[in-house]
Tab-separated table of C-alpha atoms in Angstrom:
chain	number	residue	atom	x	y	z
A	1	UNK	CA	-8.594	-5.134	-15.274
A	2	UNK	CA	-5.355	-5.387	-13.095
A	3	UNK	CA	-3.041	-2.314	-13.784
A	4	UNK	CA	0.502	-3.504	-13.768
A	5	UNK	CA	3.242	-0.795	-13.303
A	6	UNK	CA	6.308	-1.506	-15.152
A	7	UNK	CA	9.751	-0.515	-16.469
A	8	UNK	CA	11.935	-2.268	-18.372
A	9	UNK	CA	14.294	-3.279	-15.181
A	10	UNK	CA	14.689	-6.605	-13.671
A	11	UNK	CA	11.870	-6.853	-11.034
A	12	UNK	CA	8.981	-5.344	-13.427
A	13	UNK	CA	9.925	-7.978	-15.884
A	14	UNK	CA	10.165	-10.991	-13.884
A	15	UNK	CA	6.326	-10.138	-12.975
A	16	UNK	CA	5.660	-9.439	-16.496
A	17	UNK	CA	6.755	-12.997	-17.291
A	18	UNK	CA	4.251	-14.485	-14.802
A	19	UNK	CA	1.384	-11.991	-15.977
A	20	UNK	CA	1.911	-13.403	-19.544
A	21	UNK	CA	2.522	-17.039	-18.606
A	22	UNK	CA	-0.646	-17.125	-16.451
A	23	UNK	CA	-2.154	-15.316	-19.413
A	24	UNK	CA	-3.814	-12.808	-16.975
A	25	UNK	CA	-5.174	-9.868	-18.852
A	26	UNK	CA	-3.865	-6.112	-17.564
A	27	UNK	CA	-3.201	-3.299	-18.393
A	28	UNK	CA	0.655	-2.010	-18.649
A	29	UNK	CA	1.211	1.250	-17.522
A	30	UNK	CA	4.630	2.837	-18.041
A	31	UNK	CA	6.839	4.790	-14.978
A	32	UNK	CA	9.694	6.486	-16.709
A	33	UNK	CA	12.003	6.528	-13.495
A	34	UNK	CA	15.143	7.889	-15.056
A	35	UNK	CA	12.406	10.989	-15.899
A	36	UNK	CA	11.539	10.798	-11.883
A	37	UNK	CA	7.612	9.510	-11.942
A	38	UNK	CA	8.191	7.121	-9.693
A	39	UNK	CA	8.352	9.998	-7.082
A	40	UNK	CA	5.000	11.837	-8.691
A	41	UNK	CA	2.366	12.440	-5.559
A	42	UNK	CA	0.180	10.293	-7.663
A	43	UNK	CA	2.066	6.696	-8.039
A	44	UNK	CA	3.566	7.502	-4.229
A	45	UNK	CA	-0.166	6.508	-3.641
A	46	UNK	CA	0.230	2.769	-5.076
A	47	UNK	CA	3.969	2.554	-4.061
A	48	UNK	CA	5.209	4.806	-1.019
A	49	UNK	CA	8.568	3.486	-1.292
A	50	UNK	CA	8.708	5.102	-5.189
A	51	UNK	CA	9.976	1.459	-7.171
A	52	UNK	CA	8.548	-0.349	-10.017
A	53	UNK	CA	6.809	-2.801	-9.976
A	54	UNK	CA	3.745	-2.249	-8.660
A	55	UNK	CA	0.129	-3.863	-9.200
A	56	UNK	CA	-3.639	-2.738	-8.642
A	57	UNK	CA	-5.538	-5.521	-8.806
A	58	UNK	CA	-9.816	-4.003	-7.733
A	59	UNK	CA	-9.338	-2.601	-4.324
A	60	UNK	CA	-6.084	-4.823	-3.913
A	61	UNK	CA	-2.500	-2.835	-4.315
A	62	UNK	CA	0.772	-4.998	-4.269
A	63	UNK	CA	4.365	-3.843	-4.239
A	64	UNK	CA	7.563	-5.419	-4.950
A	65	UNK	CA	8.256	-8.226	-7.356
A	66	UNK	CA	8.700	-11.128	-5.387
A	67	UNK	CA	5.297	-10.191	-2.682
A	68	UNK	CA	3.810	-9.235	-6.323
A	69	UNK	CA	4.550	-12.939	-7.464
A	70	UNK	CA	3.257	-14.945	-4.620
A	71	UNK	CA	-0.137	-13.282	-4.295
A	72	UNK	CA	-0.819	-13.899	-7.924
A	73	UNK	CA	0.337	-17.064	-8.059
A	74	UNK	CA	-1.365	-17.582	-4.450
A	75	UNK	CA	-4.330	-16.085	-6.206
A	76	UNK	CA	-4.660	-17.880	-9.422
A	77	UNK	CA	-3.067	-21.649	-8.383
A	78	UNK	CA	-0.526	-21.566	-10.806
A	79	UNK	CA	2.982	-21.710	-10.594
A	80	UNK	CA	3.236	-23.009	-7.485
A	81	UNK	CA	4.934	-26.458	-6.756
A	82	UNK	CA	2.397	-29.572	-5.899
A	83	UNK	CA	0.883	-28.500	-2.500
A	84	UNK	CA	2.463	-29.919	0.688
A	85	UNK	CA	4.455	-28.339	3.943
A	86	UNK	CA	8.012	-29.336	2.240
A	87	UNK	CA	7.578	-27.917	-1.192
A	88	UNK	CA	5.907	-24.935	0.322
A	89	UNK	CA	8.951	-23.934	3.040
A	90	UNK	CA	11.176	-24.686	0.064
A	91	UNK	CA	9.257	-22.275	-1.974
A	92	UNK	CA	9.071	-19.270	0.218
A	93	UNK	CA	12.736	-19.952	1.080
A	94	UNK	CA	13.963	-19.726	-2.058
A	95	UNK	CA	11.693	-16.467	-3.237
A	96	UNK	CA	12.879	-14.742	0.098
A	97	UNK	CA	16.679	-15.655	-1.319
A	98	UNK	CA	15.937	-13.874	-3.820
A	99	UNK	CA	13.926	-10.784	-2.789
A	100	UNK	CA	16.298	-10.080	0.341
A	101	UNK	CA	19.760	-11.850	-1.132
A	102	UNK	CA	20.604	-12.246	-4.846
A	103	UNK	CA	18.526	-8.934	-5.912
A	104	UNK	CA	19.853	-6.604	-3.792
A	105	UNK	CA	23.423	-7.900	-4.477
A	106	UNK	CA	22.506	-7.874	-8.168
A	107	UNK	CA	21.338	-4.384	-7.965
A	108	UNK	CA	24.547	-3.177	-5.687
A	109	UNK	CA	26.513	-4.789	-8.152
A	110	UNK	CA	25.387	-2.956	-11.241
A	111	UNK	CA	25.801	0.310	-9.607
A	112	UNK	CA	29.089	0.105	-8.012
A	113	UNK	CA	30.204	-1.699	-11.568
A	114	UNK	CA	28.361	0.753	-14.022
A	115	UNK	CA	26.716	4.077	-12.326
A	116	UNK	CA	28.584	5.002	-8.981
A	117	UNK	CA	31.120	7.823	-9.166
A	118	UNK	CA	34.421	6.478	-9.315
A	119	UNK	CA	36.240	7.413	-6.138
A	120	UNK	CA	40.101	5.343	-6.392
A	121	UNK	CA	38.514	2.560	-4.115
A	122	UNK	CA	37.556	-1.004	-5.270
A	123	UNK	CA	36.126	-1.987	-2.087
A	124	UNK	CA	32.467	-1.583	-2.609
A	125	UNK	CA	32.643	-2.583	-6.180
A	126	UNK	CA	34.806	-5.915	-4.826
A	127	UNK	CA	32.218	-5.869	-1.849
A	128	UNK	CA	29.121	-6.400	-4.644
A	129	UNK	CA	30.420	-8.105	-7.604
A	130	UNK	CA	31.820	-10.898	-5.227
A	131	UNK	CA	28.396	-11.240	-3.277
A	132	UNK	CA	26.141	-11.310	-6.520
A	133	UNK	CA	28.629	-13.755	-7.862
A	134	UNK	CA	28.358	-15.936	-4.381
A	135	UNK	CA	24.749	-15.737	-5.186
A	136	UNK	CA	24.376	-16.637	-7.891
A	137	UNK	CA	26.742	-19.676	-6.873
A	138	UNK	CA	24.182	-21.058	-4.567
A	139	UNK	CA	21.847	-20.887	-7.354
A	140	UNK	CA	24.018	-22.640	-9.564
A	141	UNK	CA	25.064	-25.395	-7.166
A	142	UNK	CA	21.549	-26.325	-6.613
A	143	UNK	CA	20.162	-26.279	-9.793
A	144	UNK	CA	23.129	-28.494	-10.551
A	145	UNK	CA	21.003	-32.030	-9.001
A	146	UNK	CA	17.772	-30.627	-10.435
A	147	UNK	CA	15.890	-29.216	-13.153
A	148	UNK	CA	13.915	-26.093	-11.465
A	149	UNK	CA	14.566	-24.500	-8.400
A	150	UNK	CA	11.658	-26.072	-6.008
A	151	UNK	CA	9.860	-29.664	-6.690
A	152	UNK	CA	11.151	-30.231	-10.331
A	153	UNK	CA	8.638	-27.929	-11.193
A	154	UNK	CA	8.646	-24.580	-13.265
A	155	UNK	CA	7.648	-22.190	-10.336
A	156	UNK	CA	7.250	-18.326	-9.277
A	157	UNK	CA	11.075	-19.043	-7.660
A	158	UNK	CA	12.455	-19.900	-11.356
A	159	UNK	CA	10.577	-16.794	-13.077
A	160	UNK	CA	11.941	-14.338	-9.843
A	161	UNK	CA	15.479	-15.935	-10.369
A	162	UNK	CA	15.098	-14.949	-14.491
A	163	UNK	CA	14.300	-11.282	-13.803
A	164	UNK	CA	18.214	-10.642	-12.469
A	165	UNK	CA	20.154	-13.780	-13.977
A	166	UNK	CA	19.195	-12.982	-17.237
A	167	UNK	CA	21.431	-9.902	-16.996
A	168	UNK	CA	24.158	-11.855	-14.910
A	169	UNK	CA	26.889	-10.968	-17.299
A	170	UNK	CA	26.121	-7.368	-16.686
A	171	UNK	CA	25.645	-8.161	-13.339
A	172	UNK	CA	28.738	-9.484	-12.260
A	173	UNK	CA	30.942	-10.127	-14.853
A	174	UNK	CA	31.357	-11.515	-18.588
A	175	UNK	CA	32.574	-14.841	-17.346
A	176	UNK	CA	29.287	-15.315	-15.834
A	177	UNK	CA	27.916	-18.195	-17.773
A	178	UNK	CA	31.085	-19.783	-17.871
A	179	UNK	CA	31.138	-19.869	-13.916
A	180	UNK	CA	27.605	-21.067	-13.839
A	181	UNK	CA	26.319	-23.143	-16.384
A	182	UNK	CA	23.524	-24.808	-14.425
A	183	UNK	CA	22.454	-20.864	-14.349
A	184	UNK	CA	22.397	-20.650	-17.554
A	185	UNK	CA	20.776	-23.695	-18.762
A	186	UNK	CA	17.995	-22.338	-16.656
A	187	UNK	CA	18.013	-18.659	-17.934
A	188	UNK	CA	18.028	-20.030	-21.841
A	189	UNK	CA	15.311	-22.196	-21.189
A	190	UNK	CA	12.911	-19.632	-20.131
A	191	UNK	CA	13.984	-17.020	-21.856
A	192	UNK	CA	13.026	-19.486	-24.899
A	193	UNK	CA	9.525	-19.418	-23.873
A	194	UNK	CA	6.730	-17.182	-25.803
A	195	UNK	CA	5.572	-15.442	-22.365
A	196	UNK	CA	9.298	-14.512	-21.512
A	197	UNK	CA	9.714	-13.065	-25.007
A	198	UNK	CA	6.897	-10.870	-24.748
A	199	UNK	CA	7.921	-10.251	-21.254
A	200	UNK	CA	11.028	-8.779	-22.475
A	201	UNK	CA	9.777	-6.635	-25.303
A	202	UNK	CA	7.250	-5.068	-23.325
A	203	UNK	CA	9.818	-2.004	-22.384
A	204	UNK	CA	9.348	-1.374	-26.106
A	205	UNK	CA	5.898	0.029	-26.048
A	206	UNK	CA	7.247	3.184	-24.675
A	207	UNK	CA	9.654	5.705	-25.421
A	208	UNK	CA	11.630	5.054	-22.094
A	209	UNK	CA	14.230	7.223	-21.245
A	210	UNK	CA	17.694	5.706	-21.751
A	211	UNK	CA	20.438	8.160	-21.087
A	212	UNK	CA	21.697	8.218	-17.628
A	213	UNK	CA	22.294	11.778	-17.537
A	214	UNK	CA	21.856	14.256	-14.502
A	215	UNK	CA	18.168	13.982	-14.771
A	216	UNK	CA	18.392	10.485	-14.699
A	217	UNK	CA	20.941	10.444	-11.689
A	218	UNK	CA	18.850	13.187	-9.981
A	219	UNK	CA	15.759	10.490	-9.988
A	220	UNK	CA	17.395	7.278	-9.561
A	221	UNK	CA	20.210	7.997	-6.441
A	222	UNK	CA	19.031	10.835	-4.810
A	223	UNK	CA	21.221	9.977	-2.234
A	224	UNK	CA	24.052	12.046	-4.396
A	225	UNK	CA	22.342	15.227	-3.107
A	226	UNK	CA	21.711	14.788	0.301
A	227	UNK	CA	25.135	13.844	2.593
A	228	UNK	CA	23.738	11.826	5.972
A	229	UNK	CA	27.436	11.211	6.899
């Protein structure tokens, strides 16, 4: 059975959703990484770069979410927009948009907004927030002339978008859905589906650590202990 390696952040849940929706059976194994496991010896095996998520799949291991996406949905057929050279460049486009552009700037934004020390500047926080929210404004523009991100058709590229734009508010701002409504027509009609719901509940079959204490900053920016510059 494919092991699945999961928190309850963005990227482990957008594969969660396709896991469900393709109705693969696995088995969900919990990394606690405000507790640090994602730096054990043992899961530095599956992941060297110590994130979640993570697959094994037989002799097969896959990190990141969006790599993690496109071989199961290159594996299994589904998910994937009707076959052809256009719908396929449009595809990977648009899942590389996400995995090197709107999730990084997503993630930059939440920590500069919520978890970074406060230091008297607003540059990095300005920096992020208005580069998530220019994202997320491409997004929006395009999904303004059509229903789903690539083909009219419900693909890996929607369910990697859902992972971060469900949290956009958090994200970038409170106005978010206001800004971008085609966004959120999107986001609600996903998140409406069965496989998304269970997708989104799965954090609660463990006892994850929540409080971002010194532990938790110890594990999850270990860059606060070691000056480069």
């Amino acid at each position: 059975m494919l092991k699945f390696y999961y928190s309850g952040a963005p990227n482990p849940v957008k594969v969660a959703l396709f896991l469900e929706e393709a109705g693969i059976p696995y088995e969900a194994i919990p990394v606690d990484t405000r507790k640090g496991e994602q730096h054990s010896p043992d899961y530095l095996k599956i992941n060297p770069n110590a994130k979640v998520p993570a697959i094994v799949d037989g002799d097969v291991t896959v990190f990141d979410s969006n790599a993690i996406l496109l071989y199961l949905a290159d594996k299994t057929g589904k998910f994937l927009p009707p076959q052809s050279d256009k719908n396929r460049g449009e595809l990977l486009s648009w899942l590389m948009f996400v995995a090197t552009g709107l999730g990084p700037f997503s993630g930059q934004s939440v920590h500069f907004r919520h978890y970074a020390p406060k230091d008297g500047s607003d540059y990095a926080v300005n920096r992020y927030v208005y580069e998530a929210q220019r994202h997320y404004g491409v997004v929006d523009a395009r999904l303004a002339t059509r229903k789903y991100m690539v083909a009219e058709t419900y693909t890996i590229v929607d369910m990697a978008l859902w992972g971060w734009a469900r949290m956009a508010p958090f994200v970038a701002g409170d106005d978010m859905w206001t800004k971008f409504p085609n966004l959120k027509r999107l986001v609600d009609e996903i998140s409406a589906r069965p496989a998304a719901k269970i997708a989104n509940a799965l954090k609660d079959r463990h006892a994850f650590k929540t409080e971002m204490d010194d532990e938790a900053r110890k594990a999850m920016f270990r860059h606060m202990d070691v000056k480069v510059v």
